[in-house]
């Protein structure tokens, strides 16, 4: 790629290119043709990118550690096709609710490789997980120990569990996605974890196999991960350690995350140093697996000049809530002329009735006009999963693209879907 598109190659899915017609292609598919065929907005997923990152994780871990599993933190992109593809690639799965458990089982994950998380799991969710035969339940509170003991006893079984420890380290990320600090709603402090470990060990129907920690998301530095492992290593000697997810990705060229291999190397090294080389080691990536695979396409509806240039598109906070939730930043380009000089600084606004519904501020674009297809890269994580129907907007389809073939794996919602749960 050259010029403008080359400047965005750090955020486009692997294999993206400018085709002979001078238009942007993802997974071998021309984005303008996808917009015509499937409508906009749409999540366009480069299947090969998704597979490549799954393999990068598996290769990075298997080259350095013998007994491991890599789990897809499925809240990042919980649709059946993504679950299925990552199951095919050999990943396990992390779920955080009965709904995600249902989807993971339906997509074909081996229940023994499903992990149930959550700081407020209901008794019904625990029942469903134990009945499904999930590999591990990750215990998050004292009351949950009693509750799960009761559930496992009622099903006359023993449930393998991990204890989630909040190591008291805070990664440099938005407060809304930081989970490892001492004053967190998640897990046990190292001090409380000692008591929890004692209680779980005494429970007749629980089998304590190890510890879990997950300190936050979109982390661009490795030190907090290392500090977290040091903290949990001080709590005893267990067969299983789950070091969570949280590796960040580049949404813009100002963010430089460690490579997957570098992240894995650092974590394996600290585990070998602080624990043992023969523990069962689990990684739980969400964002770093799925974010880069996807580009959201929109159609520009209006361009307005006042103090700034406002480019309004046919989606917004209903398909990507992250800018509003976390102040997240993105880059963007026009799919029909990715090589044209992006000389105009614009705000890309959504269509919702909120002034805060602005997808990107101050992004250079090549003279956008109504009807242009705008591509926003790195929307594979926490886009689809946080989607909503605000303003009666229909949730967007998910289009898988590979070697020039596109297929919808989730259809666009219909107006009937909007009324589907109404009983009157
Ligand atoms: C969200 C979450 C993950 C994945 O986080 P990413 O930042 O998307 O990698 C992993 N483990 C747990 C327990 C989580 O809650």
XYZ file of C-alpha atoms in Angstrom, residues 65-348:
284
model
C 5.443 -23.294 27.977
C 4.276 -26.889 27.945
C 0.972 -27.018 29.828
C -1.274 -24.164 28.680
C -4.574 -23.060 27.285
C -5.532 -19.876 25.476
C -9.098 -18.796 26.174
C -11.138 -16.400 24.081
C -12.541 -13.747 26.445
C -15.799 -13.877 24.584
C -17.438 -10.689 25.844
C -15.213 -8.875 23.339
C -17.120 -10.265 20.303
C -19.821 -12.741 21.316
C -21.413 -13.885 18.065
C -21.671 -17.527 17.054
C -19.415 -17.254 14.010
C -16.582 -15.746 16.052
C -16.982 -18.348 18.828
C -17.003 -21.082 16.181
C -13.948 -19.810 14.324
C -11.904 -19.496 17.519
C -13.050 -22.929 18.721
C -11.880 -24.301 15.357
C -8.513 -22.644 15.880
C -8.158 -24.549 19.134
C -8.912 -21.906 21.736
C -10.845 -22.401 24.957
C -13.420 -19.865 26.099
C -14.148 -17.477 28.936
C -17.768 -16.502 29.573
C -19.167 -13.983 32.020
C -22.861 -14.847 32.075
C -25.420 -17.550 31.365
C -25.997 -15.939 27.969
C -22.364 -16.119 26.928
C -22.244 -19.700 28.243
C -25.255 -20.553 26.076
C -23.589 -19.027 23.003
C -20.228 -20.722 23.640
C -21.845 -24.148 24.078
C -24.044 -23.660 21.044
C -20.998 -22.732 18.953
C -19.304 -25.991 19.914
C -16.773 -25.179 22.620
C -15.811 -28.175 24.736
C -17.490 -27.419 28.107
C -14.354 -28.629 29.895
C -12.481 -25.687 28.356
C -15.067 -23.055 29.277
C -14.372 -20.790 32.263
C -17.202 -18.954 34.017
C -16.354 -15.508 35.387
C -18.354 -12.712 36.912
C -18.588 -10.690 40.091
C -22.337 -11.258 40.486
C -23.160 -14.667 39.072
C -26.679 -15.743 39.944
C -27.497 -19.122 41.442
C -29.194 -20.030 38.158
C -26.053 -19.189 36.178
C -23.972 -21.327 38.547
C -26.466 -24.193 38.131
C -26.275 -23.893 34.348
C -22.485 -23.866 34.373
C -22.128 -26.865 36.689
C -24.780 -28.802 34.750
C -23.004 -28.016 31.466
C -19.785 -29.391 32.909
C -17.699 -26.236 32.546
C -14.061 -26.753 33.323
C -13.696 -24.064 35.943
C -15.766 -21.547 37.819
C -13.764 -18.496 38.858
C -14.873 -17.553 42.375
C -15.220 -13.838 42.946
C -16.685 -13.351 46.437
C -17.167 -15.028 49.816
C -20.902 -15.463 49.316
C -20.268 -17.153 46.005
C -18.200 -19.849 47.704
C -21.245 -20.909 49.766
C -23.559 -20.576 46.789
C -21.462 -22.699 44.455
C -20.891 -25.298 47.179
C -24.690 -25.598 47.516
C -25.157 -25.830 43.739
C -22.465 -28.494 43.288
C -23.815 -30.486 46.261
C -27.336 -30.391 44.781
C -25.967 -31.796 41.518
C -23.903 -34.383 43.453
C -20.707 -33.324 41.792
C -17.411 -31.595 42.545
C -16.702 -28.387 40.667
C -13.162 -27.277 39.873
C -12.637 -23.621 40.778
C -10.094 -20.831 40.640
C -10.038 -17.946 43.111
C -9.885 -14.524 41.500
C -7.310 -12.294 43.132
C -7.240 -8.521 42.727
C -3.527 -7.969 43.071
C -3.673 -4.254 43.893
C -1.902 -3.112 40.754
C -3.495 -0.601 38.440
C -2.534 -0.595 34.774
C -2.455 2.701 32.907
C -5.861 2.568 31.262
C -9.280 4.209 31.484
C -10.722 3.825 35.000
C -13.804 2.090 33.600
C -11.708 -0.834 32.332
C -9.197 -1.053 35.169
C -9.912 -4.058 37.384
C -6.727 -4.845 39.303
C -6.666 -1.907 41.730
C -7.314 -2.533 45.440
C -10.729 -0.797 45.465
C -12.280 -2.952 42.743
C -15.639 -4.681 42.470
C -13.826 -7.769 41.167
C -12.156 -10.583 43.087
C -10.480 -10.901 46.465
C -7.665 -8.732 47.782
C -4.502 -10.764 48.443
C -5.367 -10.647 52.162
C -8.979 -11.812 51.692
C -7.833 -14.393 49.151
C -5.990 -16.273 51.897
C -9.213 -16.707 53.840
C -11.095 -17.610 50.657
C -8.500 -20.229 49.762
C -8.977 -21.776 53.219
C -12.762 -21.841 52.872
C -12.727 -23.276 49.372
C -10.224 -25.949 50.381
C -12.593 -27.041 53.149
C -15.657 -27.165 50.869
C -16.735 -30.735 50.130
C -17.936 -30.111 46.579
C -15.356 -27.596 45.392
C -11.956 -28.495 44.063
C -9.554 -25.566 44.315
C -7.064 -25.874 41.466
C -5.573 -22.411 41.266
C -5.713 -18.654 41.055
C -6.887 -16.124 38.502
C -6.113 -12.468 37.976
C -7.151 -9.968 35.326
C -5.953 -6.455 35.989
C -7.632 -4.462 33.240
C -8.013 -3.922 29.544
C -6.247 -2.021 26.736
C -2.936 -2.105 28.630
C 0.014 -0.908 26.570
C 2.745 -1.615 29.156
C 3.910 -4.976 30.457
C 5.054 -4.049 33.987
C 1.589 -4.227 35.609
C 1.170 -7.810 34.324
C 4.507 -8.756 35.860
C 3.604 -7.110 39.176
C 0.296 -8.994 39.212
C 1.967 -12.377 38.757
C 4.425 -11.566 41.561
C 1.524 -10.791 43.882
C -0.441 -13.945 43.182
C 2.712 -16.062 43.371
C 2.995 -15.093 47.039
C -0.351 -16.743 47.830
C 0.744 -20.376 47.656
C 1.574 -23.056 45.176
C -1.217 -24.234 42.890
C -1.362 -26.357 39.745
C -3.246 -23.748 37.650
C -2.720 -20.015 37.083
C -4.894 -17.876 34.825
C -3.181 -14.567 34.091
C -6.239 -12.986 32.443
C -6.335 -10.806 29.350
C -5.866 -7.093 28.887
C -3.218 -6.718 26.199
C -3.938 -3.498 24.332
C -4.123 -2.819 20.603
C -3.324 0.236 18.460
C -6.481 2.163 17.622
C -4.347 5.009 16.301
C -0.692 5.418 15.452
C -0.046 7.074 18.818
C -0.600 3.742 20.584
C 2.181 1.170 20.473
C 1.150 -2.056 22.178
C 3.652 -4.854 22.780
C 3.464 -7.634 20.187
C 1.564 -10.764 21.227
C 4.856 -12.697 21.339
C 6.515 -10.056 23.511
C 3.585 -10.038 25.941
C 3.530 -13.841 26.164
C 7.304 -14.015 26.561
C 7.248 -11.542 29.454
C 4.423 -13.338 31.238
C 5.862 -16.810 30.761
C 9.210 -15.557 32.051
C 7.745 -14.132 35.250
C 5.639 -17.250 35.808
C 8.729 -19.444 35.427
C 10.678 -17.180 37.746
C 8.066 -16.618 40.453
C 6.136 -19.898 40.235
C 7.247 -23.054 38.459
C 7.823 -24.171 34.882
C 5.262 -26.973 35.160
C 2.146 -25.040 36.185
C -0.878 -25.085 33.921
C -0.840 -21.563 32.509
C -3.887 -19.873 31.033
C -4.186 -16.739 28.957
C -7.478 -14.998 28.375
C -7.192 -12.439 25.564
C -10.253 -10.644 24.233
C -9.372 -7.377 22.554
C -5.934 -8.431 21.274
C -7.539 -11.393 19.507
C -10.463 -9.715 17.811
C -10.116 -5.911 17.671
C -7.903 -5.615 14.602
C -9.922 -8.057 12.516
C -12.797 -5.686 11.932
C -13.591 -2.466 10.087
C -16.973 -0.780 10.491
C -18.341 0.728 7.296
C -20.753 3.660 7.387
C -22.362 5.887 4.779
C -21.860 9.615 5.174
C -25.270 11.301 5.455
C -24.335 14.932 5.782
C -21.342 17.236 5.963
C -21.830 20.419 7.955
C -19.475 23.358 8.432
C -19.674 25.517 11.506
C -16.701 25.979 13.805
C -15.627 22.506 12.682
C -16.454 20.173 9.836
C -19.055 17.651 11.021
C -19.346 14.445 9.030
C -22.480 12.600 10.139
C -22.799 8.862 9.453
C -25.641 6.344 9.603
C -24.438 4.694 12.841
C -22.706 5.870 15.986
C -23.070 5.020 19.661
C -25.462 2.170 18.774
C -22.715 0.220 16.977
C -19.694 1.651 18.827
C -20.223 2.839 22.381
C -16.512 2.997 23.206
C -15.902 6.655 22.343
C -18.716 7.648 24.711
C -17.831 5.154 27.464
C -14.060 5.521 27.468
C -13.215 8.504 25.304
C -11.667 6.045 22.856
C -9.946 7.291 19.725
C -10.003 5.899 16.190
C -8.706 6.631 12.735
C -10.847 6.521 9.595
C -10.650 6.714 5.827
C -12.904 6.898 2.820
C -13.212 3.421 1.311
C -13.688 4.758 -2.214
C -10.480 6.841 -2.310
C -8.094 5.648 0.377
C -5.108 7.107 -1.448
C -6.518 10.621 -1.821
C -4.827 13.201 0.402
C -6.722 13.472 3.661
C -6.540 17.215 3.876
C -9.666 18.091 5.814
C -9.882 17.729 9.607
C -13.334 16.481 10.560
C -15.414 15.294 13.478
C -17.234 12.069 12.610
